[in-house]
């Protein structure tokens, strides 16, 4: 029997959703009148310029359209409408590793965003629909830039600052961005690191489309400037007006693109809409975090990921909450830093990754007790499955057995939470994302779309469209249909397949078991095995390569590469050099997050008779699991044992 933890009575009493009856009531409302449920919410929550006439258009499925006819601007929702009631409230509280602080009120943020929007319009000729790449550290200017794009209808695409020049170039080129906004660099672990030189390099190896670079001065380290191409934000921004008319946007106009890895080929530009997305950001802030007017909300993700988009920027600001932004690492100067931040800023909701929790547990299990964490109400995790050990430590040591824990399952493609406990209602079980949000039809099915029995693993699908769903893959609508709407059908109709496996237990609780495709989840970051393989295959001495994930106690999964060399060597020194070279290649082409945990040089790879590499067998070998697949049908059955022997050494 697994343990169940009820929400605290005191918390439930004040929560928006107070118990499971209220939760079920909402689920029933959505079931009875699906479009009516979302229409009511959209009317109540969004401050429309013009009302919508059609809630959901399914005529061109799976290209679903929501709230047609409606006009809005997301910055009106996140800023302008708050000025009447909370203009002097802190919108952003920012802190650096060194402890420097900046507080930006809603009125100040509104002015900053307007100035930046005007700068983009006037200086760089950015118009509605143009793409702008943001390659930024965790500073408030990153938020200004995102919202400035939204204000004038430009489509931002934030690229995580850990990605390499090649990865940045690919994203600039795929989105055909006209402008890159970046910073000279920032600080990490007390030392400066650089971003602008990486932008320079990206533009030197391609990116014809991109003519201008706007750079924010952050660490003031020397950088190169290219006349006529590079501009310094700090010198220009105060010349711009602090007023700017918002571009009226259609509900379905894209708000942003965010690149994520798939199981094949190059990264996918996940396209999100304006109305459906912002509705979801707000809906989930209310239900999953139960954020109240005076709360300070902290999400530790980087803004380069979807979590940062929805739960650092759009969600908290749409709510009129205070969002805390921390530019730093969890263990600098020590493993108490997060708890110190929580104490100092009286954080009420704290949202982070299982990897961070496992690391802080390991490096400072006693640290939380040194700080006053009594302001905390809700603790959230996202990005990967959380093991019960880490969950229990979080509950006991950080939450003092008082806070609800929300293990939120969702994806870049879903825009916001899909399956999660509601903190005032759901009895929580460690390791379980529990139940779908009201209105979300999550089903665990087999390949034929039939629900699998409880206790059995199946494919996690969302069987009805929802407002914040991915609209398409930028520039590749065929791939959109193939990647998400071709594996599973229900009643003859293709439904959204997440790529994840899941199990429902006897109480109806959902546990996410992880990806079922060739995607590896390292510290909550998605990497496609195909992407990494393509980089490794580039090396002149690599003949064949297969990449798989292997469980890692801190990072969730680590990256394992099996490589067949053209010219193998018995010399250990040469092998070590080769390993170093291959790792350098991966870091250069993708970024440090793709660094390999292990490389094994093997004489061959297990293949089917038709020549397909059977990664499943390699995965079992990497995990030291028994191979329960029939290997006799392989083209080269003997190879399995050979690799196993090598692996044991
Ligand atoms: C993949 C999505 C959603 C923001 C962060 C990652 C895994 C996400 C959970 C969870 C188990 C989870 C899934 C999913 N994942 N949340 N609570 N429990 N696994 O976004 O890069 O789009 O990755 O992260 O495998 O498909 P992403």
mmCIF file of C-alpha atoms in Angstrom, residues 240-604:
data_model
loop_
_atom_site.group_PDB
_atom_site.id
_atom_site.type_symbol
_atom_site.label_atom_id
_atom_site.label_comp_id
_atom_site.label_asym_id
_atom_site.label_seq_id
_atom_site.Cartn_x
_atom_site.Cartn_y
_atom_site.Cartn_z
ATOM 1 C CA UNK A 240 12.446 55.444 -26.773
ATOM 2 C CA UNK A 241 9.000 56.460 -25.591
ATOM 3 C CA UNK A 242 7.503 54.646 -22.628
ATOM 4 C CA UNK A 243 4.182 54.368 -24.428
ATOM 5 C CA UNK A 244 3.437 51.929 -27.178
ATOM 6 C CA UNK A 245 0.115 50.813 -28.607
ATOM 7 C CA UNK A 246 -0.425 47.080 -28.362
ATOM 8 C CA UNK A 247 -0.846 45.192 -31.617
ATOM 9 C CA UNK A 248 -4.337 43.666 -31.631
ATOM 10 C CA UNK A 249 -3.733 39.946 -32.096
ATOM 11 C CA UNK A 250 -6.085 37.223 -33.248
ATOM 12 C CA UNK A 251 -6.542 34.419 -30.742
ATOM 13 C CA UNK A 252 -4.640 32.065 -33.007
ATOM 14 C CA UNK A 253 -1.767 34.400 -33.903
ATOM 15 C CA UNK A 254 1.460 32.750 -32.736
ATOM 16 C CA UNK A 255 2.847 34.103 -29.470
ATOM 17 C CA UNK A 256 6.138 32.221 -29.540
ATOM 18 C CA UNK A 257 8.144 29.314 -30.888
ATOM 19 C CA UNK A 258 10.190 27.121 -28.640
ATOM 20 C CA UNK A 259 12.524 24.499 -30.040
ATOM 21 C CA UNK A 260 12.502 21.067 -28.484
ATOM 22 C CA UNK A 261 14.006 17.698 -29.340
ATOM 23 C CA UNK A 262 12.107 14.917 -31.002
ATOM 24 C CA UNK A 263 12.955 11.315 -31.665
ATOM 25 C CA UNK A 264 14.154 12.043 -35.187
ATOM 26 C CA UNK A 265 16.133 14.699 -36.984
ATOM 27 C CA UNK A 266 16.455 18.342 -36.120
ATOM 28 C CA UNK A 267 14.755 20.177 -33.243
ATOM 29 C CA UNK A 268 11.106 21.084 -33.659
ATOM 30 C CA UNK A 269 9.860 24.656 -33.407
ATOM 31 C CA UNK A 270 6.806 24.176 -31.209
ATOM 32 C CA UNK A 271 4.335 26.948 -32.066
ATOM 33 C CA UNK A 272 1.997 28.328 -29.409
ATOM 34 C CA UNK A 273 -1.022 30.587 -29.814
ATOM 35 C CA UNK A 274 -1.932 33.830 -28.051
ATOM 36 C CA UNK A 275 -5.324 33.306 -26.403
ATOM 37 C CA UNK A 276 -5.311 29.596 -25.600
ATOM 38 C CA UNK A 277 -1.804 29.785 -24.195
ATOM 39 C CA UNK A 278 -2.364 32.758 -21.898
ATOM 40 C CA UNK A 279 -5.647 31.304 -20.672
ATOM 41 C CA UNK A 280 -3.814 28.124 -19.717
ATOM 42 C CA UNK A 281 -0.976 29.965 -17.997
ATOM 43 C CA UNK A 282 -3.514 31.677 -15.786
ATOM 44 C CA UNK A 283 -5.828 28.674 -15.289
ATOM 45 C CA UNK A 284 -2.974 26.515 -14.028
ATOM 46 C CA UNK A 285 -1.497 29.247 -11.811
ATOM 47 C CA UNK A 286 -4.894 29.437 -10.138
ATOM 48 C CA UNK A 287 -5.610 25.729 -9.855
ATOM 49 C CA UNK A 288 -2.219 24.076 -9.453
ATOM 50 C CA UNK A 289 -0.379 26.713 -7.433
ATOM 51 C CA UNK A 290 -3.417 28.460 -5.984
ATOM 52 C CA UNK A 291 -1.556 31.767 -6.144
ATOM 53 C CA UNK A 292 -3.115 34.606 -4.147
ATOM 54 C CA UNK A 293 -2.758 38.377 -4.449
ATOM 55 C CA UNK A 294 0.106 38.807 -2.012
ATOM 56 C CA UNK A 295 2.039 35.692 -2.924
ATOM 57 C CA UNK A 296 5.599 35.610 -4.194
ATOM 58 C CA UNK A 297 6.095 32.836 -6.696
ATOM 59 C CA UNK A 298 9.432 31.267 -7.533
ATOM 60 C CA UNK A 299 10.064 28.962 -10.468
ATOM 61 C CA UNK A 300 13.729 27.996 -10.705
ATOM 62 C CA UNK A 301 13.697 26.977 -14.391
ATOM 63 C CA UNK A 302 15.635 28.857 -17.029
ATOM 64 C CA UNK A 303 13.497 31.095 -19.246
ATOM 65 C CA UNK A 304 14.951 29.153 -22.174
ATOM 66 C CA UNK A 305 12.596 26.258 -21.379
ATOM 67 C CA UNK A 306 8.806 26.159 -21.524
ATOM 68 C CA UNK A 307 8.656 26.036 -17.715
ATOM 69 C CA UNK A 308 10.341 29.426 -17.602
ATOM 70 C CA UNK A 309 7.974 30.830 -20.227
ATOM 71 C CA UNK A 310 4.767 29.756 -18.528
ATOM 72 C CA UNK A 311 5.752 29.891 -14.855
ATOM 73 C CA UNK A 312 8.322 32.678 -14.621
ATOM 74 C CA UNK A 313 6.858 35.074 -17.144
ATOM 75 C CA UNK A 314 3.368 34.595 -18.541
ATOM 76 C CA UNK A 315 1.578 32.765 -15.720
ATOM 77 C CA UNK A 316 2.655 34.866 -12.734
ATOM 78 C CA UNK A 317 2.252 38.140 -14.630
ATOM 79 C CA UNK A 318 -1.163 37.227 -16.047
ATOM 80 C CA UNK A 319 -2.180 36.606 -12.421
ATOM 81 C CA UNK A 320 -0.785 39.930 -11.256
ATOM 82 C CA UNK A 321 1.475 38.014 -8.859
ATOM 83 C CA UNK A 322 5.092 38.717 -7.949
ATOM 84 C CA UNK A 323 7.562 36.525 -9.794
ATOM 85 C CA UNK A 324 10.965 35.949 -8.240
ATOM 86 C CA UNK A 325 13.850 35.469 -10.665
ATOM 87 C CA UNK A 326 17.161 34.085 -9.501
ATOM 88 C CA UNK A 327 20.238 34.357 -11.687
ATOM 89 C CA UNK A 328 22.351 31.601 -10.244
ATOM 90 C CA UNK A 329 22.946 27.965 -9.472
ATOM 91 C CA UNK A 330 21.354 26.053 -6.572
ATOM 92 C CA UNK A 331 24.636 25.256 -4.839
ATOM 93 C CA UNK A 332 26.432 28.579 -4.927
ATOM 94 C CA UNK A 333 27.946 29.478 -2.561
ATOM 95 C CA UNK A 334 26.528 26.371 -0.857
ATOM 96 C CA UNK A 335 23.598 23.956 -0.917
ATOM 97 C CA UNK A 336 21.587 26.320 1.308
ATOM 98 C CA UNK A 337 21.235 29.039 -1.320
ATOM 99 C CA UNK A 338 17.714 28.135 -2.462
ATOM 100 C CA UNK A 339 16.482 27.997 1.131
ATOM 101 C CA UNK A 340 18.157 31.310 1.896
ATOM 102 C CA UNK A 341 16.319 32.862 -1.060
ATOM 103 C CA UNK A 342 13.015 31.422 0.154
ATOM 104 C CA UNK A 343 13.552 32.782 3.651
ATOM 105 C CA UNK A 344 14.660 36.213 2.512
ATOM 106 C CA UNK A 345 11.904 36.766 -0.052
ATOM 107 C CA UNK A 346 9.187 34.933 1.856
ATOM 108 C CA UNK A 347 8.495 32.724 -1.163
ATOM 109 C CA UNK A 348 5.032 31.141 -1.114
ATOM 110 C CA UNK A 349 5.169 28.741 -4.048
ATOM 111 C CA UNK A 350 8.413 27.060 -4.996
ATOM 112 C CA UNK A 351 8.629 25.205 -8.312
ATOM 113 C CA UNK A 352 11.722 23.236 -9.310
ATOM 114 C CA UNK A 353 13.012 20.016 -10.861
ATOM 115 C CA UNK A 354 13.531 16.572 -9.326
ATOM 116 C CA UNK A 355 17.196 16.822 -10.381
ATOM 117 C CA UNK A 356 17.659 19.956 -8.266
ATOM 118 C CA UNK A 357 15.886 18.338 -5.334
ATOM 119 C CA UNK A 358 17.999 15.176 -5.524
ATOM 120 C CA UNK A 359 21.160 17.265 -5.728
ATOM 121 C CA UNK A 360 20.220 19.461 -2.766
ATOM 122 C CA UNK A 361 19.152 16.412 -0.782
ATOM 123 C CA UNK A 362 22.506 14.759 -1.441
ATOM 124 C CA UNK A 363 24.684 17.797 -0.878
ATOM 125 C CA UNK A 364 22.858 19.372 2.013
ATOM 126 C CA UNK A 365 20.081 17.269 3.466
ATOM 127 C CA UNK A 366 20.242 19.304 6.656
ATOM 128 C CA UNK A 367 20.425 22.734 5.029
ATOM 129 C CA UNK A 368 16.668 23.486 4.938
ATOM 130 C CA UNK A 369 16.472 23.260 8.749
ATOM 131 C CA UNK A 370 18.810 26.243 9.027
ATOM 132 C CA UNK A 371 16.316 28.594 7.401
ATOM 133 C CA UNK A 372 12.826 29.867 8.111
ATOM 134 C CA UNK A 373 10.757 28.287 5.353
ATOM 135 C CA UNK A 374 7.388 28.930 6.987
ATOM 136 C CA UNK A 375 6.196 31.157 4.131
ATOM 137 C CA UNK A 376 5.990 28.141 1.796
ATOM 138 C CA UNK A 377 2.547 26.833 0.882
ATOM 139 C CA UNK A 378 2.960 24.792 -2.286
ATOM 140 C CA UNK A 379 6.010 22.916 -3.585
ATOM 141 C CA UNK A 380 6.066 21.855 -7.206
ATOM 142 C CA UNK A 381 8.213 19.623 -9.388
ATOM 143 C CA UNK A 382 8.416 19.168 -13.132
ATOM 144 C CA UNK A 383 10.457 17.744 -15.950
ATOM 145 C CA UNK A 384 10.990 14.113 -15.034
ATOM 146 C CA UNK A 385 9.615 11.486 -12.707
ATOM 147 C CA UNK A 386 10.373 12.189 -9.055
ATOM 148 C CA UNK A 387 11.423 9.209 -6.961
ATOM 149 C CA UNK A 388 9.596 8.752 -3.639
ATOM 150 C CA UNK A 389 12.819 9.366 -1.654
ATOM 151 C CA UNK A 390 13.293 12.823 -3.088
ATOM 152 C CA UNK A 391 9.556 13.519 -2.818
ATOM 153 C CA UNK A 392 9.502 12.608 0.878
ATOM 154 C CA UNK A 393 12.587 14.682 1.652
ATOM 155 C CA UNK A 394 10.974 17.652 -0.072
ATOM 156 C CA UNK A 395 7.787 17.186 1.906
ATOM 157 C CA UNK A 396 9.435 16.648 5.270
ATOM 158 C CA UNK A 397 12.544 18.795 5.219
ATOM 159 C CA UNK A 398 11.497 21.670 2.981
ATOM 160 C CA UNK A 399 7.723 21.648 3.436
ATOM 161 C CA UNK A 400 7.831 20.727 7.125
ATOM 162 C CA UNK A 401 5.071 18.137 6.450
ATOM 163 C CA UNK A 402 2.712 21.026 5.921
ATOM 164 C CA UNK A 403 2.961 21.968 2.240
ATOM 165 C CA UNK A 404 1.192 20.245 -0.601
ATOM 166 C CA UNK A 405 3.443 18.800 -3.262
ATOM 167 C CA UNK A 406 2.372 19.124 -6.854
ATOM 168 C CA UNK A 407 4.156 16.721 -9.203
ATOM 169 C CA UNK A 408 3.152 18.396 -12.458
ATOM 170 C CA UNK A 409 3.256 16.466 -15.717
ATOM 171 C CA UNK A 410 3.274 18.421 -18.943
ATOM 172 C CA UNK A 411 5.434 19.169 -21.979
ATOM 173 C CA UNK A 412 6.691 21.971 -24.185
ATOM 174 C CA UNK A 413 3.847 20.985 -26.497
ATOM 175 C CA UNK A 414 1.088 21.270 -23.897
ATOM 176 C CA UNK A 415 1.934 24.852 -22.899
ATOM 177 C CA UNK A 416 1.176 24.262 -19.220
ATOM 178 C CA UNK A 417 0.241 21.638 -16.642
ATOM 179 C CA UNK A 418 -1.928 18.711 -17.733
ATOM 180 C CA UNK A 419 -1.756 16.168 -14.928
ATOM 181 C CA UNK A 420 -1.146 17.358 -11.395
ATOM 182 C CA UNK A 421 -2.512 17.308 -7.881
ATOM 183 C CA UNK A 422 -4.552 20.374 -6.886
ATOM 184 C CA UNK A 423 -2.880 21.502 -3.658
ATOM 185 C CA UNK A 424 -6.036 22.096 -1.623
ATOM 186 C CA UNK A 425 -7.890 19.036 -2.854
ATOM 187 C CA UNK A 426 -5.836 16.069 -3.989
ATOM 188 C CA UNK A 427 -4.527 13.504 -1.507
ATOM 189 C CA UNK A 428 -0.955 13.082 -2.740
ATOM 190 C CA UNK A 429 1.077 9.937 -3.333
ATOM 191 C CA UNK A 430 4.848 10.179 -3.745
ATOM 192 C CA UNK A 431 5.849 9.463 -7.331
ATOM 193 C CA UNK A 432 2.412 10.132 -8.793
ATOM 194 C CA UNK A 433 1.329 13.067 -10.956
ATOM 195 C CA UNK A 434 -2.143 11.952 -9.813
ATOM 196 C CA UNK A 435 -5.093 13.248 -11.915
ATOM 197 C CA UNK A 436 -5.696 15.309 -15.058
ATOM 198 C CA UNK A 437 -6.750 18.922 -14.543
ATOM 199 C CA UNK A 438 -10.483 19.528 -14.929
ATOM 200 C CA UNK A 439 -11.219 19.570 -18.660
ATOM 201 C CA UNK A 440 -8.203 17.482 -19.656
ATOM 202 C CA UNK A 441 -8.975 14.071 -21.126
ATOM 203 C CA UNK A 442 -5.880 12.014 -20.394
ATOM 204 C CA UNK A 443 -6.071 8.321 -21.231
ATOM 205 C CA UNK A 444 -3.591 5.471 -20.992
ATOM 206 C CA UNK A 445 -4.076 3.262 -24.011
ATOM 207 C CA UNK A 446 -2.517 0.550 -26.152
ATOM 208 C CA UNK A 447 -1.532 0.969 -29.797
ATOM 209 C CA UNK A 448 -5.136 0.457 -30.846
ATOM 210 C CA UNK A 449 -6.415 3.232 -28.634
ATOM 211 C CA UNK A 450 -8.010 0.891 -26.092
ATOM 212 C CA UNK A 451 -7.577 1.757 -22.443
ATOM 213 C CA UNK A 452 -5.125 -0.572 -20.754
ATOM 214 C CA UNK A 453 -6.181 -2.218 -17.481
ATOM 215 C CA UNK A 454 -5.181 -0.549 -14.227
ATOM 216 C CA UNK A 455 -1.670 -1.432 -13.136
ATOM 217 C CA UNK A 456 -0.550 -1.954 -16.749
ATOM 218 C CA UNK A 457 1.749 0.399 -18.598
ATOM 219 C CA UNK A 458 0.352 2.137 -21.667
ATOM 220 C CA UNK A 459 0.729 5.170 -23.891
ATOM 221 C CA UNK A 460 -0.256 8.499 -22.379
ATOM 222 C CA UNK A 461 -2.616 10.300 -24.748
ATOM 223 C CA UNK A 462 -4.759 13.414 -24.567
ATOM 224 C CA UNK A 463 -7.919 12.520 -26.378
ATOM 225 C CA UNK A 464 -9.564 15.931 -26.758
ATOM 226 C CA UNK A 465 -7.982 19.174 -27.957
ATOM 227 C CA UNK A 466 -7.237 21.727 -25.217
ATOM 228 C CA UNK A 467 -6.724 25.502 -25.498
ATOM 229 C CA UNK A 468 -2.943 25.680 -24.955
ATOM 230 C CA UNK A 469 -1.943 22.786 -27.172
ATOM 231 C CA UNK A 470 0.853 23.050 -29.737
ATOM 232 C CA UNK A 471 -0.589 24.480 -32.968
ATOM 233 C CA UNK A 472 2.014 23.153 -35.372
ATOM 234 C CA UNK A 473 5.729 22.661 -35.857
ATOM 235 C CA UNK A 474 7.079 25.833 -37.387
ATOM 236 C CA UNK A 475 7.433 25.367 -41.120
ATOM 237 C CA UNK A 476 6.649 21.657 -41.026
ATOM 238 C CA UNK A 477 2.979 20.849 -40.583
ATOM 239 C CA UNK A 478 3.498 17.314 -41.935
ATOM 240 C CA UNK A 479 5.955 16.567 -39.162
ATOM 241 C CA UNK A 480 3.462 17.988 -36.644
ATOM 242 C CA UNK A 481 0.820 15.481 -37.704
ATOM 243 C CA UNK A 482 3.294 12.625 -37.860
ATOM 244 C CA UNK A 483 4.982 13.358 -34.530
ATOM 245 C CA UNK A 484 1.843 13.744 -32.419
ATOM 246 C CA UNK A 485 -1.228 12.491 -34.284
ATOM 247 C CA UNK A 486 -0.234 9.328 -36.097
ATOM 248 C CA UNK A 487 0.540 6.699 -33.467
ATOM 249 C CA UNK A 488 -2.773 6.362 -31.686
ATOM 250 C CA UNK A 489 -6.375 6.503 -32.871
ATOM 251 C CA UNK A 490 -9.500 6.571 -30.761
ATOM 252 C CA UNK A 491 -12.832 5.812 -32.430
ATOM 253 C CA UNK A 492 -11.010 6.074 -35.739
ATOM 254 C CA UNK A 493 -9.798 9.598 -34.987
ATOM 255 C CA UNK A 494 -6.108 10.372 -34.392
ATOM 256 C CA UNK A 495 -5.460 11.627 -30.864
ATOM 257 C CA UNK A 496 -2.491 13.423 -29.312
ATOM 258 C CA UNK A 497 0.195 11.018 -28.144
ATOM 259 C CA UNK A 498 2.672 12.531 -25.690
ATOM 260 C CA UNK A 499 5.543 10.091 -26.264
ATOM 261 C CA UNK A 500 5.358 9.140 -22.575
ATOM 262 C CA UNK A 501 4.349 5.898 -20.959
ATOM 263 C CA UNK A 502 2.139 5.865 -17.855
ATOM 264 C CA UNK A 503 0.402 3.549 -15.417
ATOM 265 C CA UNK A 504 -2.878 4.065 -13.578
ATOM 266 C CA UNK A 505 -2.992 2.374 -10.192
ATOM 267 C CA UNK A 506 -5.980 0.800 -8.493
ATOM 268 C CA UNK A 507 -7.071 4.179 -7.070
ATOM 269 C CA UNK A 508 -6.965 5.848 -10.476
ATOM 270 C CA UNK A 509 -3.713 7.678 -9.733
ATOM 271 C CA UNK A 510 -1.453 8.273 -12.748
ATOM 272 C CA UNK A 511 2.262 7.564 -12.583
ATOM 273 C CA UNK A 512 4.431 8.737 -15.476
ATOM 274 C CA UNK A 513 7.011 6.099 -16.391
ATOM 275 C CA UNK A 514 9.012 8.145 -18.919
ATOM 276 C CA UNK A 515 9.520 8.397 -22.665
ATOM 277 C CA UNK A 516 8.623 5.488 -24.888
ATOM 278 C CA UNK A 517 10.446 6.959 -27.884
ATOM 279 C CA UNK A 518 14.076 7.740 -28.643
ATOM 280 C CA UNK A 519 14.179 10.789 -26.450
ATOM 281 C CA UNK A 520 16.465 11.000 -23.414
ATOM 282 C CA UNK A 521 15.528 13.114 -20.416
ATOM 283 C CA UNK A 522 18.659 14.511 -18.770
ATOM 284 C CA UNK A 523 17.877 16.665 -15.732
ATOM 285 C CA UNK A 524 14.462 17.386 -17.194
ATOM 286 C CA UNK A 525 15.906 18.447 -20.554
ATOM 287 C CA UNK A 526 14.906 16.600 -23.653
ATOM 288 C CA UNK A 527 17.547 15.356 -26.048
ATOM 289 C CA UNK A 528 16.885 13.257 -29.111
ATOM 290 C CA UNK A 529 19.153 10.238 -29.499
ATOM 291 C CA UNK A 530 19.102 10.867 -33.263
ATOM 292 C CA UNK A 531 20.396 14.406 -32.759
ATOM 293 C CA UNK A 532 23.374 13.219 -30.714
ATOM 294 C CA UNK A 533 24.040 10.304 -33.040
ATOM 295 C CA UNK A 534 24.153 12.649 -36.023
ATOM 296 C CA UNK A 535 26.845 14.717 -34.324
ATOM 297 C CA UNK A 536 28.958 11.687 -33.388
ATOM 298 C CA UNK A 537 28.613 10.128 -36.833
ATOM 299 C CA UNK A 538 30.304 13.224 -38.202
ATOM 300 C CA UNK A 539 33.642 12.243 -36.722
ATOM 301 C CA UNK A 540 35.917 10.842 -39.417
ATOM 302 C CA UNK A 541 36.797 7.749 -37.405
ATOM 303 C CA UNK A 542 33.202 6.849 -36.474
ATOM 304 C CA UNK A 543 31.595 4.173 -38.566
ATOM 305 C CA UNK A 544 28.371 3.531 -36.645
ATOM 306 C CA UNK A 545 26.815 4.900 -33.507
ATOM 307 C CA UNK A 546 23.810 4.313 -31.262
ATOM 308 C CA UNK A 547 22.882 6.490 -28.306
ATOM 309 C CA UNK A 548 20.685 5.396 -25.395
ATOM 310 C CA UNK A 549 19.707 6.699 -21.962
ATOM 311 C CA UNK A 550 20.775 5.066 -18.720
ATOM 312 C CA UNK A 551 19.244 5.848 -15.321
ATOM 313 C CA UNK A 552 21.335 8.226 -13.241
ATOM 314 C CA UNK A 553 20.719 8.806 -9.516
ATOM 315 C CA UNK A 554 20.860 12.619 -9.789
ATOM 316 C CA UNK A 555 20.118 13.562 -13.391
ATOM 317 C CA UNK A 556 17.360 11.044 -14.013
ATOM 318 C CA UNK A 557 19.067 9.799 -17.144
ATOM 319 C CA UNK A 558 22.586 9.961 -18.513
ATOM 320 C CA UNK A 559 23.692 9.629 -22.143
ATOM 321 C CA UNK A 560 25.402 6.430 -23.304
ATOM 322 C CA UNK A 561 26.956 6.057 -26.748
ATOM 323 C CA UNK A 562 27.910 2.769 -28.396
ATOM 324 C CA UNK A 563 30.348 3.402 -31.206
ATOM 325 C CA UNK A 564 31.887 1.289 -33.925
ATOM 326 C CA UNK A 565 35.149 2.861 -35.070
ATOM 327 C CA UNK A 566 36.546 2.702 -38.574
ATOM 328 C CA UNK A 567 40.041 2.231 -37.212
ATOM 329 C CA UNK A 568 39.806 0.722 -33.777
ATOM 330 C CA UNK A 569 42.815 0.812 -31.539
ATOM 331 C CA UNK A 570 43.850 -1.337 -28.604
ATOM 332 C CA UNK A 571 45.810 1.501 -27.126
ATOM 333 C CA UNK A 572 44.082 2.861 -24.015
ATOM 334 C CA UNK A 573 45.657 6.284 -24.452
ATOM 335 C CA UNK A 574 44.287 6.587 -27.973
ATOM 336 C CA UNK A 575 40.870 5.479 -26.783
ATOM 337 C CA UNK A 576 40.841 8.140 -24.089
ATOM 338 C CA UNK A 577 41.818 10.791 -26.611
ATOM 339 C CA UNK A 578 39.024 9.646 -28.883
ATOM 340 C CA UNK A 579 36.498 9.865 -26.046
ATOM 341 C CA UNK A 580 37.639 13.419 -25.321
ATOM 342 C CA UNK A 581 37.360 14.369 -28.992
ATOM 343 C CA UNK A 582 33.877 12.960 -29.329
ATOM 344 C CA UNK A 583 32.678 14.747 -26.213
ATOM 345 C CA UNK A 584 34.126 18.003 -27.474
ATOM 346 C CA UNK A 585 32.231 17.530 -30.695
ATOM 347 C CA UNK A 586 28.910 17.043 -28.909
ATOM 348 C CA UNK A 587 29.436 20.044 -26.642
ATOM 349 C CA UNK A 588 30.366 22.202 -29.624
ATOM 350 C CA UNK A 589 27.461 21.135 -31.809
ATOM 351 C CA UNK A 590 24.710 20.969 -29.194
ATOM 352 C CA UNK A 591 25.925 22.296 -25.861
ATOM 353 C CA UNK A 592 27.171 21.140 -22.487
ATOM 354 C CA UNK A 593 23.793 19.566 -21.608
ATOM 355 C CA UNK A 594 24.488 16.888 -24.228
ATOM 356 C CA UNK A 595 27.807 15.822 -22.703
ATOM 357 C CA UNK A 596 28.085 12.022 -22.789
ATOM 358 C CA UNK A 597 28.241 10.005 -19.584
ATOM 359 C CA UNK A 598 29.969 7.092 -21.237
ATOM 360 C CA UNK A 599 31.261 5.996 -24.592
ATOM 361 C CA UNK A 600 31.780 2.320 -25.354
ATOM 362 C CA UNK A 601 33.726 1.262 -28.413
ATOM 363 C CA UNK A 602 32.165 -1.925 -29.729
ATOM 364 C CA UNK A 603 32.881 -4.221 -32.681
ATOM 365 C CA UNK A 604 29.316 -3.935 -34.013
#
